[in-house]
Amino acid sequence: MKPVIVVHGGAWAVPDELSKASVDGVKAAARAGFAVLEKGASALDAVEAAVRALEDNPVFDAGHGAVQNTAGEVELDAIIMDGSTLASGAVSSVRNIANPITLARAVMEQTEHAMLTDRGANLFAEKMGLPTVTTEDLVTETERREWERQKSYAVGVKELFNKQWVHDTVGAVALDSHGNVACATSTGGIRHKMVGRVGDSPIIGQGVTEAVKKALKYMGERVQGGGGAIAVCPSGQWAANFTTKRMAWACVDGEALHYGLNPKEEFQEAP
Amino acid sequence: MLPVIVVHGGAGHIPKERAQLSCAGVREAARGGYGILRAGGSAMDAVVEAVTMLENNPAYSAGRGSVLNVKGEVEMDAIVMDGRTLDSGAVSAVRRVANPVQLARLVMEKTKHLCLTAEGASQFARAMGIPEVPEESFITDYARMRWKKNLAPDANPVECEMGKMGTVGAVAVDTEGNVACATSTGGMTNKMEGRVGDTPCIGCGGYADNKVGAVSSTGHGEAIMKVTLSRLILFHMEQGRSAEEASDLGLAYMKKRVQGLGGVVTVDPKGAWAARFSSLQMAWVAVQDEQLHYGLHAGEHFTESAQEQS
């Protein structure tokens, strides 16, 4: 089985000044994940490694680089899922953890639960001996300035949501040499939801690109929502599509590293 | 065929001595919800009313009567979803709020978010002027007894999981053809602090779409999450299956793929409904065309007039 990994750095209007860093970041994460796959390790290990790299990179809104909530704190969400067993682990609203994806994996492997939130999630992190970081460590100078600027606007209850919060999640999907798939997603901003899976029925007989495009189109038409998705299927087919202005993404499939940022872009270089 | 409401009081293994209580409460809640529909009220109002009544009833693990987490405290989850707009509101691991389903509805109506958790949910409740209720008022002797029993090192975890009291939920279609769902729970007995199950996760604990139908789930939360049960059932309905067939397919898949048991109440926008479960029992009631349908054990389907017996 030829392994594949696809990663994304968030579907949003990435400003020009962050473009290069975003594309470099997803390429590096994809390479890191692929190195894990090449050694014969699992899709689960690969997506965790890729997302950790993105969490550690302050240009993305996950782990380091996360946006602040109205109280100036950083609340992080993450999920990881193992396609072979459907086991899954997630954390929501966890604070001061550098790598929420690793904590999510621990929920999956070390507890009987699928999701822990807030204080309970932090207590578990402590129990697992996961290192904590200060809010200052996680928040960039730019983000601090933006947050200060936003604070001065009158905020009603309906405006709890900051319009500038269009930073998005980071994520990865992978297929390993044993034919197993896995996914991982991590965010500091928009609350991660468990998206109902695009079931077997709608995608039988269709390529994975078609499926992703259809799903994004549906979301746009039905609820006027823009976004992006990456997907991989057990045959090795992969896709990266988005309906926002930009999405930094990269894929390594053993033959090449494919990547892009703007709609319809797909560049290639050596893996 | 319209309107219709279907209510459940949890899928699991209900001990004989509690069966009466379980059935009576669901019946009362279904009547309450149907009264709203009959008067031309919305599906959303009806499901929130039914679930509120069950939260206030200490016989169920939702609101008062919730099971306790490992520390002996109450943390509750709830969700509502509006089939017309696909808008939804949920709260997870919320404490000391008498009616989490109503707080979930406020999340949907008063914020741009779909889910608030724990401390943030409490802050929001305060901002909405919802009074904080002392922890003690949620805790029943029964819940405390089960918590103590499950602290014992040789306690059977599967037995704990099936919850002898359950998550509660409702689905409805109103006279205008709008569908809605609502689900509320105290979670799993002796769960870890902060554990969030299927209930507040959209597509898992519930889903509602005017074009397809609505579902509310109960059972082994982690298994329901792995297969996104509510959304899965609606996918089958999108492929042309009936509410009953789709529900059975979803439950069978969950049993086969992840060895999880549970139950659902399901409606389609035309008013076809189903109450199906793979667990031993599920107390359920459906009201449609002034007829009340109900059951508890597998295969049961009794009917009587929806009019109150005088």
Coordinates of C-alpha atoms in Angstrom, one line a residue:
Chain A
M1 CA 0.0 0.0 0.0
K2 CA 1.5 3.3 -1.0
P3 CA 1.1 5.8 1.9
V4 CA -0.3 9.3 1.5
I5 CA -0.6 12.3 3.7
V6 CA -2.5 15.5 3.1
V7 CA -2.4 18.5 5.5
H8 CA -4.1 21.9 5.6
G9 CA -3.4 25.1 7.5
G10 CA -6.9 26.5 7.5
A11 CA -9.4 27.7 5.0
W12 CA -9.6 31.5 5.1
A13 CA -8.5 34.7 3.5
V14 CA -4.8 34.2 4.3
P15 CA -3.2 37.7 4.1
D16 CA -0.4 38.1 1.6
E17 CA 2.1 38.7 4.4
L18 CA 1.4 35.2 5.9
S19 CA 1.2 33.4 2.6
K20 CA 4.8 32.2 2.3
A21 CA 5.0 31.1 6.0
S22 CA 1.6 29.3 5.6
V23 CA 2.7 27.3 2.6
D24 CA 6.1 26.6 4.0
G25 CA 4.4 25.4 7.2
V26 CA 2.1 22.9 5.5
K27 CA 4.9 21.6 3.4
A28 CA 7.1 21.0 6.4
A29 CA 4.2 19.3 8.3
A30 CA 3.4 17.1 5.3
R31 CA 7.0 16.0 5.0
A32 CA 7.2 15.3 8.7
G33 CA 4.1 13.2 8.5
F34 CA 5.3 11.3 5.4
A35 CA 8.6 10.5 7.1
V36 CA 6.6 8.7 9.8
L37 CA 4.7 6.8 7.1
E38 CA 7.8 5.8 5.2
K39 CA 9.2 4.1 8.3
G40 CA 6.0 1.9 8.2
A41 CA 4.4 3.6 11.2
S42 CA 0.6 4.1 11.3
A43 CA -1.6 6.7 9.8
L44 CA -2.5 7.7 13.3
D45 CA 1.2 8.4 14.2
A46 CA 1.6 10.4 10.9
V47 CA -1.4 12.7 11.4
E48 CA -0.4 13.3 15.0
A49 CA 3.1 14.3 13.9
A50 CA 1.9 16.5 11.1
V51 CA -0.6 18.3 13.4
R52 CA 1.9 18.7 16.1
A53 CA 4.2 20.5 13.7
L54 CA 1.3 22.8 12.7
E55 CA 0.4 23.4 16.4
D56 CA 4.1 24.3 17.1
N57 CA 4.1 26.8 14.3
P58 CA 2.7 30.2 15.4
V59 CA 1.5 31.2 11.9
F60 CA -1.5 28.8 12.3
D61 CA -4.4 29.1 14.7
A62 CA -3.8 26.0 16.7
G63 CA -1.6 25.5 19.8
H64 CA 1.0 28.3 19.3
G65 CA -0.6 31.1 17.4
A66 CA -4.1 30.5 18.6
V67 CA -6.6 33.4 18.8
Q68 CA -7.9 34.6 22.2
N69 CA -11.4 34.5 23.4
T70 CA -13.2 37.5 24.7
A71 CA -11.6 37.1 28.1
G72 CA -8.1 37.0 26.5
E73 CA -7.6 33.4 27.2
V74 CA -6.7 30.7 24.8
E75 CA -9.1 27.7 24.5
L76 CA -8.1 24.9 22.3
D77 CA -10.0 22.1 20.6
A78 CA -8.7 19.0 18.9
I79 CA -9.8 15.6 17.5
I80 CA -8.1 12.5 16.3
M81 CA -9.7 9.5 14.8
D82 CA -8.5 6.0 13.8
G83 CA -10.2 4.7 10.7
S84 CA -9.5 1.0 11.5
T85 CA -11.6 0.9 14.7
L86 CA -13.5 4.2 14.5
A87 CA -11.9 5.0 17.9
S88 CA -11.7 8.7 18.4
G89 CA -10.4 11.2 21.0
A90 CA -11.2 14.8 21.4
V91 CA -10.7 17.7 23.7
S92 CA -12.6 21.0 23.8
S93 CA -11.9 24.2 25.5
V94 CA -8.6 23.0 27.0
R95 CA -6.1 25.7 28.2
N96 CA -2.4 26.1 28.2
I97 CA -1.4 22.9 26.5
A98 CA 1.1 23.2 23.7
N99 CA -0.1 20.1 21.8
P100 CA -3.9 19.5 22.2
I101 CA -3.7 16.8 19.5
T102 CA -1.5 14.6 21.7
L103 CA -4.0 15.1 24.5
A104 CA -6.8 14.1 22.2
R105 CA -4.9 11.0 21.4
A106 CA -4.5 10.2 25.1
V107 CA -8.2 10.6 25.6
M108 CA -8.7 8.0 22.9
E109 CA -6.1 5.5 24.1
Q110 CA -6.0 6.0 27.9
T111 CA -9.7 6.5 28.7
E112 CA -13.0 4.9 27.9
H113 CA -14.3 8.2 26.7
A114 CA -14.2 10.0 23.4
M115 CA -14.2 13.6 24.5
L116 CA -13.2 15.7 27.6
T117 CA -13.8 19.4 28.1
D118 CA -12.5 22.4 30.0
R119 CA -11.3 21.7 33.5
G120 CA -11.8 17.9 33.2
A121 CA -9.6 17.9 30.1
N122 CA -6.9 19.9 31.9
L123 CA -7.0 17.6 34.9
F124 CA -6.5 14.7 32.6
A125 CA -3.5 16.4 30.9
E126 CA -2.0 16.9 34.3
K127 CA -2.5 13.2 35.1
M128 CA -0.8 12.3 31.8
G129 CA 2.1 14.5 32.7
L130 CA 1.6 16.7 29.6
P131 CA 3.5 19.9 29.8
T132 CA 1.7 23.2 30.2
V133 CA 2.6 26.5 28.7
T134 CA 1.6 30.0 29.7
T135 CA -1.0 31.9 27.6
E136 CA 1.8 34.4 26.7
D137 CA 3.8 31.5 25.2
L138 CA 0.8 30.6 22.9
V139 CA -0.2 34.0 21.8
T140 CA 1.7 35.9 19.1
E141 CA 2.4 39.6 19.3
T142 CA 0.1 40.2 16.2
E143 CA -2.8 38.3 17.8
R144 CA -2.4 40.3 21.1
R145 CA -2.5 43.6 19.2
E146 CA -5.6 42.4 17.1
W147 CA -7.4 41.3 20.3
E148 CA -6.7 44.7 22.0
R149 CA -8.0 46.5 19.0
Q150 CA -11.2 44.4 19.0
K151 CA -11.7 45.0 22.7
S152 CA -12.5 48.6 22.1
Y153 CA -15.6 47.7 20.0
A154 CA -18.9 47.5 21.8
V155 CA -19.7 43.9 22.1
G156 CA -23.3 42.8 22.6
V157 CA -24.3 39.2 23.5
K158 CA -25.0 38.5 19.8
E159 CA -21.5 39.7 18.9
L160 CA -19.7 37.3 21.2
F161 CA -18.2 36.1 18.0
N162 CA -15.4 38.3 16.7
K163 CA -15.8 38.9 12.9
Q164 CA -12.0 38.8 12.5
W165 CA -12.0 35.3 13.8
V166 CA -11.8 33.8 10.4
H167 CA -8.5 32.0 11.2
D168 CA -9.3 28.4 11.0
T169 CA -8.2 25.0 12.1
V170 CA -5.2 22.9 11.0
G171 CA -5.6 19.2 10.0
A172 CA -4.2 16.2 8.4
V173 CA -5.4 12.9 6.9
A174 CA -3.3 9.9 6.0
L175 CA -3.3 6.4 4.6
D176 CA -0.5 4.2 5.8
S177 CA 1.2 1.2 4.3
H178 CA -1.2 -1.2 6.1
G179 CA -4.2 0.5 4.4
N180 CA -5.4 2.2 7.5
V181 CA -6.7 5.8 7.4
A182 CA -6.7 8.5 10.2
C183 CA -7.5 12.1 10.6
A184 CA -6.5 14.8 13.1
T185 CA -7.7 18.4 13.5
S186 CA -6.7 21.1 15.9
T187 CA -7.9 24.7 16.5
G188 CA -7.6 27.6 18.8
G189 CA -10.5 29.5 17.3
I190 CA -13.7 28.3 15.9
R191 CA -15.2 25.5 17.9
H192 CA -14.5 22.2 16.3
K193 CA -17.6 20.2 15.6
M194 CA -17.8 16.5 14.8
V195 CA -18.9 16.8 11.3
G196 CA -21.3 14.0 10.3
R197 CA -19.3 11.8 8.0
V198 CA -20.1 12.0 4.3
G199 CA -21.5 8.5 4.4
D200 CA -20.7 5.6 2.1
S201 CA -23.8 5.9 0.0
P202 CA -23.2 9.4 -1.4
I203 CA -19.7 8.7 -2.5
I204 CA -19.9 5.2 -3.9
G205 CA -18.9 5.4 -7.5
Q206 CA -17.5 8.9 -7.1
G207 CA -14.0 10.0 -6.7
V208 CA -12.9 11.6 -3.4
T209 CA -12.5 15.0 -5.1
E210 CA -16.1 14.9 -6.3
A211 CA -17.2 14.0 -2.8
V212 CA -15.3 16.9 -1.1
K213 CA -16.5 19.4 -3.8
K214 CA -20.1 18.3 -3.4
A215 CA -20.0 18.5 0.4
L216 CA -18.5 22.1 0.3
K217 CA -21.0 23.1 -2.3
Y218 CA -23.8 21.8 -0.2
M219 CA -22.5 23.7 2.9
G220 CA -22.3 26.9 0.8
E221 CA -25.8 26.5 -0.6
R222 CA -27.6 25.3 2.4
V223 CA -26.1 27.4 5.2
Q224 CA -24.0 30.0 3.4
G225 CA -20.8 28.6 4.9
G226 CA -17.4 28.6 3.3
G227 CA -14.6 26.3 4.3
G228 CA -12.2 23.6 3.1
A229 CA -11.6 19.9 3.5
I230 CA -8.9 17.4 2.8
A231 CA -9.7 13.8 2.3
V232 CA -8.0 10.5 1.6
C233 CA -9.5 7.1 0.9
P234 CA -8.3 3.6 1.3
S235 CA -7.4 3.3 -2.4
G236 CA -4.9 6.2 -2.0
Q237 CA -7.0 8.8 -3.8
W238 CA -6.8 12.2 -2.1
A239 CA -8.3 15.6 -2.3
A240 CA -7.8 19.2 -1.0
N241 CA -10.6 21.7 -1.8
F242 CA -11.9 24.9 -0.4
T243 CA -14.5 27.6 -1.1
T244 CA -12.8 30.3 0.9
K245 CA -10.3 32.7 -0.6
R246 CA -7.3 30.6 0.2
M247 CA -6.2 27.4 2.0
A248 CA -2.6 26.4 2.5
W249 CA -2.4 22.7 1.9
A250 CA 0.2 20.1 1.0
C251 CA 0.2 16.4 0.1
V252 CA 3.1 13.9 0.0
D253 CA 2.3 10.7 -1.9
G254 CA 5.7 9.2 -2.4
E255 CA 6.1 10.5 -5.9
A256 CA 5.9 14.2 -5.2
L257 CA 5.0 16.9 -2.7
H258 CA 1.9 18.7 -4.1
Y259 CA 0.9 22.0 -2.6
G260 CA -1.2 25.1 -3.1
L261 CA -2.7 28.2 -1.5
N262 CA -5.0 29.9 -4.1
P263 CA -8.0 28.3 -5.8
K264 CA -7.1 25.9 -8.5
E265 CA -3.4 26.0 -7.7
E266 CA -1.4 22.8 -7.5
F267 CA 2.4 23.0 -7.6
Q268 CA 4.7 20.0 -7.3
E269 CA 8.2 19.5 -6.1
A270 CA 10.3 16.6 -4.9
P271 CA 8.8 14.8 -1.8
Chain B
M1 CA -50.4 12.8 9.6
L2 CA -49.2 16.1 11.1
P3 CA -48.4 17.1 13.7
V4 CA -46.5 14.3 15.5
I5 CA -44.1 14.1 18.4
V6 CA -42.1 11.1 19.6
V7 CA -40.4 11.1 23.0
H8 CA -37.9 8.7 24.6
G9 CA -36.7 8.3 28.2
G10 CA -33.5 6.5 27.5
A11 CA -32.3 3.2 26.0
G12 CA -30.9 0.7 28.4
H13 CA -31.8 -1.8 31.0
I14 CA -34.6 -0.4 33.1
P15 CA -35.1 -2.3 36.4
K16 CA -38.7 -3.5 36.9
E17 CA -39.3 -1.2 39.8
R18 CA -38.5 1.8 37.8
A19 CA -40.3 0.9 34.6
Q20 CA -43.6 2.3 35.7
L21 CA -42.0 5.7 36.5
S22 CA -40.1 5.7 33.2
C23 CA -43.2 5.1 31.1
A24 CA -45.4 7.5 33.0
G25 CA -42.9 10.4 32.7
V26 CA -42.5 10.0 28.9
R27 CA -46.2 9.8 28.4
E28 CA -46.7 13.0 30.3
A29 CA -43.9 14.8 28.3
A30 CA -45.3 13.6 25.0
R31 CA -48.8 14.9 25.9
G32 CA -47.2 18.2 26.9
G33 CA -45.4 18.5 23.6
Y34 CA -48.4 17.4 21.6
G35 CA -50.6 20.0 23.3
I36 CA -48.2 22.7 21.9
L37 CA -48.3 21.2 18.4
R38 CA -52.1 20.8 18.5
A39 CA -52.4 24.5 19.3
G40 CA -50.3 25.3 16.2
G41 CA -47.0 25.7 18.1
S42 CA -43.6 25.0 16.5
A43 CA -41.8 21.7 16.5
M44 CA -39.0 23.4 18.4
D45 CA -41.3 24.6 21.1
A46 CA -42.8 21.1 21.4
V47 CA -39.5 19.2 21.8
V48 CA -38.1 21.8 24.2
E49 CA -41.3 21.5 26.3
A50 CA -41.2 17.7 26.3
V51 CA -37.5 17.5 27.3
T52 CA -37.9 20.3 29.9
M53 CA -40.6 18.1 31.6
L54 CA -38.3 15.1 31.6
E55 CA -35.4 17.2 32.9
N56 CA -37.6 18.3 35.8
N57 CA -38.6 14.7 36.5
P58 CA -36.1 13.0 38.8
A59 CA -36.8 9.6 37.2
Y60 CA -34.5 10.3 34.3
S61 CA -30.8 11.0 33.9
A62 CA -31.3 14.6 32.7
G63 CA -31.5 17.8 34.8
R64 CA -32.8 16.6 38.1
G65 CA -32.0 12.9 38.5
S66 CA -28.8 13.1 36.4
V67 CA -26.2 10.4 37.1
L68 CA -23.1 11.6 38.9
N69 CA -19.5 11.9 37.5
V70 CA -16.6 10.1 39.3
K71 CA -16.4 12.9 41.8
G72 CA -20.1 12.7 42.7
E73 CA -21.0 15.9 40.8
V74 CA -23.5 16.6 38.1
E75 CA -22.4 17.7 34.6
M76 CA -25.0 17.9 31.9
D77 CA -25.2 18.0 28.1
A78 CA -28.0 19.0 25.8
I79 CA -28.7 19.9 22.2
V80 CA -31.5 21.3 20.1
M81 CA -31.7 21.5 16.3
D82 CA -34.1 23.4 14.0
G83 CA -34.7 21.5 10.8
R84 CA -35.8 24.6 9.0
T85 CA -32.4 26.4 9.1
L86 CA -30.1 23.6 10.3
D87 CA -29.3 26.0 13.2
S88 CA -28.5 24.3 16.5
G89 CA -27.5 25.0 20.1
A90 CA -25.8 22.8 22.6
V91 CA -24.2 22.9 26.0
S92 CA -21.7 20.4 27.3
A93 CA -20.6 19.6 30.9
V94 CA -22.7 22.4 32.3
R95 CA -23.4 22.6 36.0
R96 CA -26.2 23.9 38.2
V97 CA -28.6 24.9 35.5
A98 CA -32.1 23.4 36.0
N99 CA -32.9 23.1 32.3
P100 CA -29.9 22.5 30.0
V101 CA -32.2 22.1 27.0
Q102 CA -33.4 25.6 27.4
L103 CA -29.9 26.9 27.8
A104 CA -29.0 25.0 24.6
R105 CA -31.8 26.8 22.8
L106 CA -30.5 30.1 24.0
V107 CA -27.1 29.3 22.6
M108 CA -28.8 28.8 19.2
E109 CA -30.9 31.9 19.4
K110 CA -28.7 34.4 21.2
T111 CA -25.2 33.6 20.0
K112 CA -23.4 32.9 16.7
H113 CA -22.1 29.7 18.2
L114 CA -23.5 26.2 18.2
C115 CA -22.0 24.8 21.4
L116 CA -20.8 26.2 24.7
T117 CA -19.0 24.2 27.3
A118 CA -18.6 24.1 31.1
E119 CA -17.5 27.4 32.6
G120 CA -18.3 29.3 29.4
A121 CA -21.8 27.8 29.4
S122 CA -22.3 28.9 33.0
Q123 CA -21.1 32.4 32.3
F124 CA -23.6 32.6 29.4
A125 CA -26.4 31.3 31.6
R126 CA -25.6 34.1 34.1
A127 CA -25.6 36.6 31.2
M128 CA -29.0 35.3 30.3
G129 CA -30.3 35.8 33.8
I130 CA -30.7 32.1 34.4
P131 CA -30.5 31.4 38.2
E132 CA -27.9 29.0 39.4
V133 CA -29.4 26.1 41.2
P134 CA -27.6 24.3 44.1
E135 CA -25.9 21.1 43.2
E136 CA -27.8 19.2 45.8
S137 CA -31.2 19.8 44.1
F138 CA -30.1 17.7 41.1
I139 CA -28.9 14.7 43.1
T140 CA -31.3 11.9 43.9
D141 CA -30.8 9.0 46.3
Y142 CA -30.9 6.6 43.4
A143 CA -28.2 8.4 41.5
R144 CA -26.0 8.6 44.5
M145 CA -26.6 4.9 45.3
R146 CA -25.5 3.9 41.8
W147 CA -22.5 6.2 42.0
K148 CA -21.3 4.6 45.2
K149 CA -21.9 1.1 43.8
N150 CA -19.8 1.9 40.7
L151 CA -16.9 3.2 42.8
A152 CA -16.3 -0.3 44.0
P153 CA -13.3 -1.8 42.2
D154 CA -15.2 -4.8 40.9
A155 CA -18.1 -2.8 39.5
N156 CA -19.2 -4.0 36.0
P157 CA -18.5 -1.1 33.6
V158 CA -20.9 -2.5 30.9
E159 CA -23.7 -2.5 33.4
C160 CA -22.8 1.0 34.3
E161 CA -22.8 2.1 30.7
M162 CA -26.2 1.0 29.8
G163 CA -27.6 3.4 32.4
K164 CA -30.6 2.2 34.2
M165 CA -32.0 5.7 33.8
G166 CA -31.4 7.4 30.6
T167 CA -30.8 10.3 28.4
V168 CA -34.1 11.9 27.3
G169 CA -35.1 13.3 23.9
A170 CA -37.8 14.2 21.5
V171 CA -38.4 14.8 17.8
A172 CA -41.4 16.5 16.3
V173 CA -43.0 17.7 13.0
D174 CA -45.4 20.6 13.4
T175 CA -48.4 21.5 11.3
E176 CA -46.1 23.6 8.9
G177 CA -43.9 20.6 8.3
N178 CA -40.9 21.9 10.3
V179 CA -38.9 19.3 12.1
A180 CA -36.9 19.6 15.3
C181 CA -35.0 17.5 17.8
A182 CA -33.9 17.9 21.4
T183 CA -31.8 15.7 23.6
S184 CA -30.6 16.1 27.2
T185 CA -28.5 14.0 29.6
G186 CA -26.5 13.7 32.8
G187 CA -24.1 11.5 30.8
M188 CA -22.6 8.2 31.9
T189 CA -22.5 7.3 35.6
N190 CA -19.1 7.7 37.2
K191 CA -17.7 9.3 34.0
M192 CA -14.5 11.3 34.2
E193 CA -14.8 14.9 35.0
G194 CA -15.3 16.8 31.8
R195 CA -16.5 13.8 29.8
V196 CA -18.7 14.8 26.9
G197 CA -20.8 12.2 25.2
D198 CA -22.8 12.1 22.0
T199 CA -25.7 14.2 23.3
P200 CA -24.4 17.7 22.6
C201 CA -22.5 16.7 19.4
I202 CA -24.4 17.6 16.3
G203 CA -25.1 14.6 14.2
C204 CA -24.5 12.3 17.1
G205 CA -27.0 13.1 19.9
G206 CA -29.4 14.6 17.4
Y207 CA -29.9 16.1 14.0
A208 CA -32.9 17.8 12.2
D209 CA -33.3 18.7 8.6
N210 CA -36.6 19.7 7.1
K211 CA -35.7 18.0 3.8
V212 CA -35.0 14.6 5.5
G213 CA -36.2 14.3 9.1
A214 CA -35.1 14.4 12.7
V215 CA -33.5 12.0 15.1
S216 CA -32.7 12.0 18.8
S217 CA -30.4 9.3 20.1
T218 CA -29.7 7.5 23.4
G219 CA -27.5 4.7 24.5
H220 CA -23.7 4.1 24.7
G221 CA -22.5 7.6 24.0
E222 CA -19.0 6.8 22.7
A223 CA -20.4 4.3 20.3
I224 CA -23.0 6.8 19.0
M225 CA -20.2 9.3 18.4
K226 CA -18.1 6.8 16.5
V227 CA -20.8 6.3 13.9
T228 CA -22.4 9.7 14.1
L229 CA -25.7 7.8 14.6
S230 CA -28.3 10.6 14.1
R231 CA -26.7 11.8 10.9
L232 CA -26.1 8.3 9.7
I233 CA -29.8 7.4 10.0
L234 CA -30.8 10.6 8.1
F235 CA -28.3 9.7 5.3
H236 CA -30.1 6.4 4.9
M237 CA -33.4 8.3 4.7
E238 CA -31.9 10.5 2.1
Q239 CA -31.2 7.3 0.1
G240 CA -34.9 6.5 0.2
R241 CA -35.2 4.3 3.4
S242 CA -38.1 4.8 5.7
A243 CA -37.7 6.2 9.2
E244 CA -38.0 2.7 10.6
E245 CA -35.6 1.0 8.1
A246 CA -33.0 3.8 8.5
S247 CA -33.2 3.6 12.2
D248 CA -32.7 -0.1 12.3
L249 CA -29.8 0.1 9.8
G250 CA -28.1 2.7 11.9
L251 CA -28.5 0.8 15.1
A252 CA -27.4 -2.5 13.4
Y253 CA -24.3 -0.8 12.0
M254 CA -23.4 0.6 15.5
K255 CA -23.8 -2.9 17.0
K256 CA -21.8 -4.6 14.4
R257 CA -19.0 -2.1 13.8
V258 CA -18.4 -0.8 17.4
Q259 CA -20.4 -3.2 19.6
G260 CA -22.6 -0.4 20.9
L261 CA -26.2 -0.5 21.8
G262 CA -28.7 2.3 21.9
G263 CA -32.1 3.6 20.7
V264 CA -33.5 6.4 18.6
V265 CA -36.7 8.3 17.9
T266 CA -37.0 9.4 14.3
V267 CA -39.5 11.4 12.2
D268 CA -39.7 12.3 8.5
P269 CA -41.2 15.6 7.3
K270 CA -44.4 13.9 6.3
G271 CA -45.0 12.6 9.8
A272 CA -43.8 9.0 9.5
W273 CA -42.1 8.1 12.8
A274 CA -40.2 5.3 14.4
A275 CA -39.0 4.4 17.9
R276 CA -36.3 1.7 17.6
F277 CA -33.7 0.3 20.0
S278 CA -31.0 -2.4 20.1
S279 CA -30.8 -2.3 23.9
L280 CA -33.2 -4.3 26.1
Q281 CA -35.6 -1.5 26.6
M282 CA -36.5 2.1 25.8
A283 CA -39.5 3.9 27.2
W284 CA -41.1 5.8 24.3
V285 CA -44.3 7.5 23.4
A286 CA -45.5 8.9 20.1
V287 CA -48.6 11.1 19.6
Q288 CA -50.2 11.6 16.2
D289 CA -53.9 12.1 15.1
E290 CA -55.0 12.1 18.7
Q291 CA -53.6 8.6 19.1
L292 CA -51.0 7.8 21.7
H293 CA -48.6 5.0 20.9
Y294 CA -46.2 3.6 23.5
G295 CA -43.9 0.8 24.4
L296 CA -41.0 -0.3 26.6
H297 CA -39.8 -3.7 25.6
A298 CA -38.7 -4.8 22.2
G299 CA -41.6 -5.4 19.9
E300 CA -44.1 -3.6 22.1
H301 CA -46.5 -1.2 20.4
F302 CA -49.6 -0.2 22.3
T303 CA -52.1 2.4 21.3
E304 CA -54.8 4.4 23.1
S305 CA -56.6 7.7 22.7
A306 CA -54.5 10.7 23.4
Q307 CA -57.3 12.3 25.3
E308 CA -56.6 12.4 29.1
Q309 CA -58.5 9.7 31.0
S310 CA -60.9 11.6 33.2

